PDB file of C-alpha atoms in Angstrom:
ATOM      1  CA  UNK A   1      -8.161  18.669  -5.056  1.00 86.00           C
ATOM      2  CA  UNK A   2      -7.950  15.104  -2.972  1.00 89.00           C
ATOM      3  CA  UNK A   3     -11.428  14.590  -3.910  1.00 90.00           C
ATOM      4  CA  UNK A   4     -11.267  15.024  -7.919  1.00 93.00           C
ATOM      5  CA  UNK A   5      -7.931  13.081  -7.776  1.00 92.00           C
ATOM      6  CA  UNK A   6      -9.573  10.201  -5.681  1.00 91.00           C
ATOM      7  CA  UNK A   7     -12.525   9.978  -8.954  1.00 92.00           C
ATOM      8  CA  UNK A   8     -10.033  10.052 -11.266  1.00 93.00           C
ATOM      9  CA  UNK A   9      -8.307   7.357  -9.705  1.00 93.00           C
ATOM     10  CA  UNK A  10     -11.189   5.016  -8.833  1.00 91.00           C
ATOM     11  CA  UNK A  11     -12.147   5.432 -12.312  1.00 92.00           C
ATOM     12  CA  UNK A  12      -9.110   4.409 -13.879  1.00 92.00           C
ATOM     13  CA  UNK A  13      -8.852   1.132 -11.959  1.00 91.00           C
ATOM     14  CA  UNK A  14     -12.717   0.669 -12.027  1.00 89.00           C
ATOM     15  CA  UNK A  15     -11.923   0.903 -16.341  1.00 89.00           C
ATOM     16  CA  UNK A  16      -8.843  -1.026 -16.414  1.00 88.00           C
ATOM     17  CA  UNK A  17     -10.736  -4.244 -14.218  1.00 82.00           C
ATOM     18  CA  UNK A  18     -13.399  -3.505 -16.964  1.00 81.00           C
ATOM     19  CA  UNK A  19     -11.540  -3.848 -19.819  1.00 74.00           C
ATOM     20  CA  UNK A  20      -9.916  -6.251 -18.007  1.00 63.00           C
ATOM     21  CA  UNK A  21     -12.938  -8.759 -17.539  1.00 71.00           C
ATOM     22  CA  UNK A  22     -10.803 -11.689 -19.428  1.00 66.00           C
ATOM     23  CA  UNK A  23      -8.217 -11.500 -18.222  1.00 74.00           C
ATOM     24  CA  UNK A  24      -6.185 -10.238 -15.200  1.00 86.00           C
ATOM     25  CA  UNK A  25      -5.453  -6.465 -15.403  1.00 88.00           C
ATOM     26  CA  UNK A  26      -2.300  -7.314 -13.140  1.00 92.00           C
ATOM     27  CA  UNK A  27      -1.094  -9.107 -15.318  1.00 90.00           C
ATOM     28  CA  UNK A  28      -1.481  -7.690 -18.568  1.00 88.00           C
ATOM     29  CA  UNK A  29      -1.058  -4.022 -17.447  1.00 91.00           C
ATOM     30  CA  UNK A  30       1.513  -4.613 -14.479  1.00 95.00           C
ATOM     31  CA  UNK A  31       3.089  -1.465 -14.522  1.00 96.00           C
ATOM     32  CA  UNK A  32      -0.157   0.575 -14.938  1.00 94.00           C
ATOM     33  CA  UNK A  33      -1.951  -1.118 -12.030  1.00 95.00           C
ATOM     34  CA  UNK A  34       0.786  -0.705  -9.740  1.00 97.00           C
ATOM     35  CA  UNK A  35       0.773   2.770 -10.470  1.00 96.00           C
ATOM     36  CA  UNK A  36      -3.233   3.530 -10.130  1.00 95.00           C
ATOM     37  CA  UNK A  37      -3.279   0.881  -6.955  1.00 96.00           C
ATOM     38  CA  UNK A  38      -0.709   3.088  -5.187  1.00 96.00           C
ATOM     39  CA  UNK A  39      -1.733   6.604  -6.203  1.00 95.00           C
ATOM     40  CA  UNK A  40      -5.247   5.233  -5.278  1.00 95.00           C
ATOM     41  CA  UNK A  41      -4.249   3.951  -1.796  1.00 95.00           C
ATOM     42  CA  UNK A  42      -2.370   7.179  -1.217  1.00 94.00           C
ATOM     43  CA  UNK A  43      -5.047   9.704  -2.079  1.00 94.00           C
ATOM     44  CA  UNK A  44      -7.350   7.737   0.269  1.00 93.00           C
ATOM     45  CA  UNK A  45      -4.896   8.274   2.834  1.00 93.00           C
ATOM     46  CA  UNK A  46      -4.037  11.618   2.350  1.00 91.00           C
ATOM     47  CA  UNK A  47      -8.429  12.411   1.964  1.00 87.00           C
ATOM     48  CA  UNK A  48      -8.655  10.885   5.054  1.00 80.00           C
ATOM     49  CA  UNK A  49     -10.723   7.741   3.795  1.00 71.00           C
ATOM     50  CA  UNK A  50      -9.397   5.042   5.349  1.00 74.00           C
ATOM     51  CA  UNK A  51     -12.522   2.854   4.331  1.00 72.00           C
ATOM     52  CA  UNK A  52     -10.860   1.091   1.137  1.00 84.00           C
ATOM     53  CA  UNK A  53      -7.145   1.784   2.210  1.00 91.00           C
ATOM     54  CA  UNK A  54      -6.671  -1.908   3.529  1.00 89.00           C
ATOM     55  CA  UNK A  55      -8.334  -3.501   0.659  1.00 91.00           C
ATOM     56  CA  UNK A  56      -6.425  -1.910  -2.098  1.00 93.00           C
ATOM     57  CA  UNK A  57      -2.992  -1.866  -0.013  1.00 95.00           C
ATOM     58  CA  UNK A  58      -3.760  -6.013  -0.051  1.00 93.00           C
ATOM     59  CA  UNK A  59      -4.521  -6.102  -3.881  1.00 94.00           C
ATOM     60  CA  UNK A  60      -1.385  -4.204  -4.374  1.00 96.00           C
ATOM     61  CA  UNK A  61       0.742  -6.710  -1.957  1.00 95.00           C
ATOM     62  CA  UNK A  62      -0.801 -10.453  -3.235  1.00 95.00           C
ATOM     63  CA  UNK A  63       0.148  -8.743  -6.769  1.00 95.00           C
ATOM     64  CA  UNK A  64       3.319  -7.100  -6.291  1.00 96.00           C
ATOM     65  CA  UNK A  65       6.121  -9.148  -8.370  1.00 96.00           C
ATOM     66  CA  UNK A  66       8.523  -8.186  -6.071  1.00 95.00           C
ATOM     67  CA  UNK A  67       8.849  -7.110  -2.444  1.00 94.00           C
ATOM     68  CA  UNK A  68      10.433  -3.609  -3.500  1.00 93.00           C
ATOM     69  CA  UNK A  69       6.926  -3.364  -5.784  1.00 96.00           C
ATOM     70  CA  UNK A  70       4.901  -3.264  -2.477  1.00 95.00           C
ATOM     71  CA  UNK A  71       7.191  -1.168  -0.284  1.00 94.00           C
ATOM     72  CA  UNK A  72       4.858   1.830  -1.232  1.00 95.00           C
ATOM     73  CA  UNK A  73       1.711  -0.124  -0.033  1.00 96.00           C
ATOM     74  CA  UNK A  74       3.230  -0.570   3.289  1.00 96.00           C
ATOM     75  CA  UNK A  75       4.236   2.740   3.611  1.00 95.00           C
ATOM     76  CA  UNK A  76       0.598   3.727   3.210  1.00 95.00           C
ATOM     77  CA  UNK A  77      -0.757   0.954   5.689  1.00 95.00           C
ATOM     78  CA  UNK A  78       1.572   1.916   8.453  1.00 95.00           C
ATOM     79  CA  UNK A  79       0.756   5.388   7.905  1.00 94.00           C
ATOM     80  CA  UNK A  80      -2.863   4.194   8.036  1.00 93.00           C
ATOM     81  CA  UNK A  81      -2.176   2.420  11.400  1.00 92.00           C
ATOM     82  CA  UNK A  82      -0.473   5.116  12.780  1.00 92.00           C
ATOM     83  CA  UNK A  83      -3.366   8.127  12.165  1.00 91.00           C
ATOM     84  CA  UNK A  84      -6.226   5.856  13.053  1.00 90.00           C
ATOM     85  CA  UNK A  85      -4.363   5.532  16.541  1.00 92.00           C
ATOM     86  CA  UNK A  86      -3.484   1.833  15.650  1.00 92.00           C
ATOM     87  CA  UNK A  87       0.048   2.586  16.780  1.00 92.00           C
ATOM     88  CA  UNK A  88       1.718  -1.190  17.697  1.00 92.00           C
ATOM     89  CA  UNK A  89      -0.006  -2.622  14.489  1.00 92.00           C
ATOM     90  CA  UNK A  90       1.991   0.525  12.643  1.00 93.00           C
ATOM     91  CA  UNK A  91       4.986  -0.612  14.165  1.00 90.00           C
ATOM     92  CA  UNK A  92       4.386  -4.271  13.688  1.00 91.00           C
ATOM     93  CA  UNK A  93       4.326  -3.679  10.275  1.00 92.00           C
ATOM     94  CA  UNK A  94       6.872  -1.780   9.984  1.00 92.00           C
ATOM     95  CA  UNK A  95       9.224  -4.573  12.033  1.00 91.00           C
ATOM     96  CA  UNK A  96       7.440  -7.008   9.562  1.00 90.00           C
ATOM     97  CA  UNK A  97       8.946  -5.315   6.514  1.00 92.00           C
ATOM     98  CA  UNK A  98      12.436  -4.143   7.662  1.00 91.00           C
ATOM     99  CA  UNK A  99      12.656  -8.152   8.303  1.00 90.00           C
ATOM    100  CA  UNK A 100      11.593  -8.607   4.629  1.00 91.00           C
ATOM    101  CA  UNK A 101      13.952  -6.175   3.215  1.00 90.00           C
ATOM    102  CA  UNK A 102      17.111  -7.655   5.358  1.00 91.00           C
ATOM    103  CA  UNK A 103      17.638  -4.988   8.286  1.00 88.00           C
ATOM    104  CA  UNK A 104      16.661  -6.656  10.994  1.00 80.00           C
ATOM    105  CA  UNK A 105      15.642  -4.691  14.207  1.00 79.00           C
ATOM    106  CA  UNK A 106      16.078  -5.705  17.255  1.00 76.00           C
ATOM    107  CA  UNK A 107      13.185  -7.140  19.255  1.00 69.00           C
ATOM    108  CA  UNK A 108      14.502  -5.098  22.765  1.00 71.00           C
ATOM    109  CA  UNK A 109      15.901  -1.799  22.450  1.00 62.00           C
ATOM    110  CA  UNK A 110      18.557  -1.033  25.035  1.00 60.00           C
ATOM    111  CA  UNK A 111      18.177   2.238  26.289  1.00 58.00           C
ATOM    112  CA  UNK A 112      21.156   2.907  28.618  1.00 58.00           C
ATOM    113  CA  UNK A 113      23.848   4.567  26.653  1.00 50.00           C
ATOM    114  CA  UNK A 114      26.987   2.795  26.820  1.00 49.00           C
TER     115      UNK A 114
END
């Protein structure tokens, strides 16, 4: 059930920021707030609640530690783009990170075959 798994999931990161309060859940629970931020983000998606998707895929990008740590935050955001009928933005981002991750794509696509 999207719904019960959403709860669960708000309510883990909504404890771990509380228990968090002096210092920065990121950094003292990487690993664990990676994990929530992305199951989070994906649930939304999946649910159909695109309301928070953007904010959390952010959080989960300005604290990634590496680029590969955020890969599954822009999978959800394009995916996000692309069902809300945002369909150049999709693509933009996902140009944007094939840059990042060194496989560049061309900017014109030939499409004579030769």
């Amino acid at each position: 059930d999207i719904d019960r798994a959403l709860r669960n999931l708000k309510f883990g990161l909504s404890f771990l920021r509380d228990a968090s309060k002096t210092i920065d859940h990121w950094k003292e629970h990487y690993n664990l707030s990676l994990s929530l931020s992305e199951e989070y983000a994906h649930a939304m998606f999946k649910g159909g609640d695109s309301s928070e998707i953007i904010e959390c895929v952010n959080e989960i990008i300005d604290n990634a530690r590496c680029l590969e740590d955020s890969c599954k935050a822009y999978e959800v955001l394009i995916l996000a783009l692309y069902s809300s009928g945002k369909k150049l933005m999709a693509v933009d981002q996902a140009l944007t990170i094939l840059r990042k991750l060194n496989y560049p794509f061309p900017s014109q696509v030939d499409r004579q075959l030769t």
